[in-house]
Coordinates of C-alpha atoms in Angstrom, one line a residue:
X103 CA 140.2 137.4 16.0
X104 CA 142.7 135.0 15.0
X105 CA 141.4 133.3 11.6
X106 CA 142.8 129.7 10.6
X107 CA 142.4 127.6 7.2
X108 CA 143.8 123.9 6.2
X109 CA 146.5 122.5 3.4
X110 CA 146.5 119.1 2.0
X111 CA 148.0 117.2 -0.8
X112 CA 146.7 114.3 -2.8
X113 CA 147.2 112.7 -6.3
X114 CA 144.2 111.1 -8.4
X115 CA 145.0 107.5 -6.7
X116 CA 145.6 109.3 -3.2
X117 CA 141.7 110.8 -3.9
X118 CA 140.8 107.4 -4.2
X119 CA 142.3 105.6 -1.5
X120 CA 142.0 108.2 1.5
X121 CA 141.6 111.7 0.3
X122 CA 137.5 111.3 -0.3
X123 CA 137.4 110.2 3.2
X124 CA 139.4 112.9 4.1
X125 CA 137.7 115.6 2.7
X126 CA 134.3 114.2 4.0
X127 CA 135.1 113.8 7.8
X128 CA 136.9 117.4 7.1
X129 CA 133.5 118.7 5.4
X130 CA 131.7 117.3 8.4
X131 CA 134.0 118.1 11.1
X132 CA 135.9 121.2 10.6
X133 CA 134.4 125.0 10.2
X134 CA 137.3 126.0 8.5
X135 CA 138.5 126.3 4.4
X136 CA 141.0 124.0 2.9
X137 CA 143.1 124.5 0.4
X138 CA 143.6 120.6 -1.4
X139 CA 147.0 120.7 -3.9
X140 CA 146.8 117.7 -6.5
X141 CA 148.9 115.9 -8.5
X142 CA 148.5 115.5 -12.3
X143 CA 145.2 115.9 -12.9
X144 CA 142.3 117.0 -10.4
X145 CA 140.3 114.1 -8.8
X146 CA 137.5 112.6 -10.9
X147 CA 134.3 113.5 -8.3
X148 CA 135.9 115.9 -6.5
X149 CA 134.2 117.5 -3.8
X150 CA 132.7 120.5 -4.6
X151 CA 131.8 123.3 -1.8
X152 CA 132.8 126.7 -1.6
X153 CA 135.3 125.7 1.5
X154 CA 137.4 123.4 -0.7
X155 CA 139.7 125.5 -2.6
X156 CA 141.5 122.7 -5.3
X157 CA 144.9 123.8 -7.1
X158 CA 146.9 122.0 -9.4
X159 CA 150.4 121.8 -7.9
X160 CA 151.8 120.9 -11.6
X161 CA 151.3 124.9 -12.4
X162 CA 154.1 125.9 -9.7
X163 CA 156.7 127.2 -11.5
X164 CA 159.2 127.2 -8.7
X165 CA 158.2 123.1 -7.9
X166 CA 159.1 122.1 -11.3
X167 CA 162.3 123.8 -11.0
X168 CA 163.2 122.1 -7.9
X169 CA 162.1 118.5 -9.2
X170 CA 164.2 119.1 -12.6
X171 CA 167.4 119.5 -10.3
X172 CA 166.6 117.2 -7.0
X173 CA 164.8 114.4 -9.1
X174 CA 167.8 112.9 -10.2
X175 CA 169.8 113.3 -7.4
X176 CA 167.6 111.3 -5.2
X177 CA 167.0 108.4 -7.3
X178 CA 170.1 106.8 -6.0
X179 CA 168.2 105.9 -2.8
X180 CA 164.8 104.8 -3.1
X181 CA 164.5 103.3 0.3
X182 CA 165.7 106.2 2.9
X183 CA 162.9 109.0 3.2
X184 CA 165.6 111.2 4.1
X185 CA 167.1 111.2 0.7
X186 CA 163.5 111.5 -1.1
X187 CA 163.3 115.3 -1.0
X188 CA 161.4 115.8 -4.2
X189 CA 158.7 112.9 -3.4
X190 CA 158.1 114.7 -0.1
X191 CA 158.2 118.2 -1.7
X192 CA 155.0 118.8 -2.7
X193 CA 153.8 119.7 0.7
X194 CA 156.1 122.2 1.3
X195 CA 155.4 123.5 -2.0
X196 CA 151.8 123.5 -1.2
X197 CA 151.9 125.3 2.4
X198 CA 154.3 127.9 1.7
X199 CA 152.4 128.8 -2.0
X200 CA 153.1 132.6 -2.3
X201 CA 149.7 133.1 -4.3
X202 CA 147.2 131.7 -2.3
X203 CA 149.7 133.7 1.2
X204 CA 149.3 136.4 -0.7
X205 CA 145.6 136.7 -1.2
X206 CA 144.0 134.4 1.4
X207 CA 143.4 136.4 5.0
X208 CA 144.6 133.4 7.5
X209 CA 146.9 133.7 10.7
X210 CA 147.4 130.1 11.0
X211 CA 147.5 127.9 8.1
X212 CA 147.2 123.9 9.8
X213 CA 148.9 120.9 7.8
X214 CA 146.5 118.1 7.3
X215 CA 147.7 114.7 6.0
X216 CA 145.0 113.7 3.5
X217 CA 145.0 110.4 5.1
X218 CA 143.5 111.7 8.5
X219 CA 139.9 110.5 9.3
X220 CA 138.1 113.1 12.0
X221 CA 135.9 111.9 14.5
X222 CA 135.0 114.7 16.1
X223 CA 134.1 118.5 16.1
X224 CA 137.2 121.0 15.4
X225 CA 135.9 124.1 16.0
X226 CA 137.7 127.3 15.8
X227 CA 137.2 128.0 19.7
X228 CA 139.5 124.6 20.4
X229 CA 142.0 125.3 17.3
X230 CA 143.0 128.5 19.3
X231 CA 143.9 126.4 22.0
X232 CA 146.2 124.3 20.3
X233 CA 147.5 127.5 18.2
X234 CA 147.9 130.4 20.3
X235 CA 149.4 133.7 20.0
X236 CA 152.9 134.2 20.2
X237 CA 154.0 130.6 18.5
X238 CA 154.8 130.1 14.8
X239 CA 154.2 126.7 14.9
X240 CA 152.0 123.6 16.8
X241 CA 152.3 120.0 16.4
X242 CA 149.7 117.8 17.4

């Protein structure tokens, strides 16, 4: 059986502005673990449950390399995304974390914005419809 857990990103303001509401329609809706990478320091009133897994992105070694090279080479461009590879980094950073791959039992690992709101049920029975063997990848 084909098992599945979430990754999100979020900084202490991003917690305050949409990630608690995240994590609560998640908590309600979802029957799956997430994995929540923050910036800086962890949120004040954090949500604690054993299916939220927090880690500090600021302790990736290979991230802080990449933003001590890339950091300044973006800054000449502030308003093209495409040019803003180390403000968008982090989420890479956070899905493809080799320690958590390494020790976390998960065929699919799904990519939540933390500014999604769920409505509804997500159940594992309907996320293997919209993941199903043979693909590396979905997009919703």
């Amino acid at each position: 059986m084909r098992e599945f857990a979430a990754v999100t990103t979020f900084s202490q303001k991003g917690y305050k502005q949409y990630g608690k509401k995240f994590l609560g329609t998640f908590l309600e809706h979802w029957d799956i673990d997430i994995w929540v990478y923050y910036e800086g320091t962890k949120p004040k009133g954090a949500t604690r449950t054993k299916r939220v897994h927090w880690v500090d992105l600021d302790k990736d070694k290979d991230r802080e390399a990449f933003l001590a090279t890339d950091q300044a080479k973006e800054s000449y461009n502030k308003t093209d995304y495409r040019f803003q590879a180390a403000r968008f980094s982090h989420k890479v950073f956070a899905l493809t974390d080799p320690k958590r791959l390494g020790k976390v039992k998960a065929d699919w690992w799904i990519w939540l914005d933390a500014d999604i709101v769920t409505y509804e049920r997500v159940d594992k029975e309907f996320l293997r419809t919209v993941c199903p063997e043979g693909f590396d990848g979905s997009y919703l």
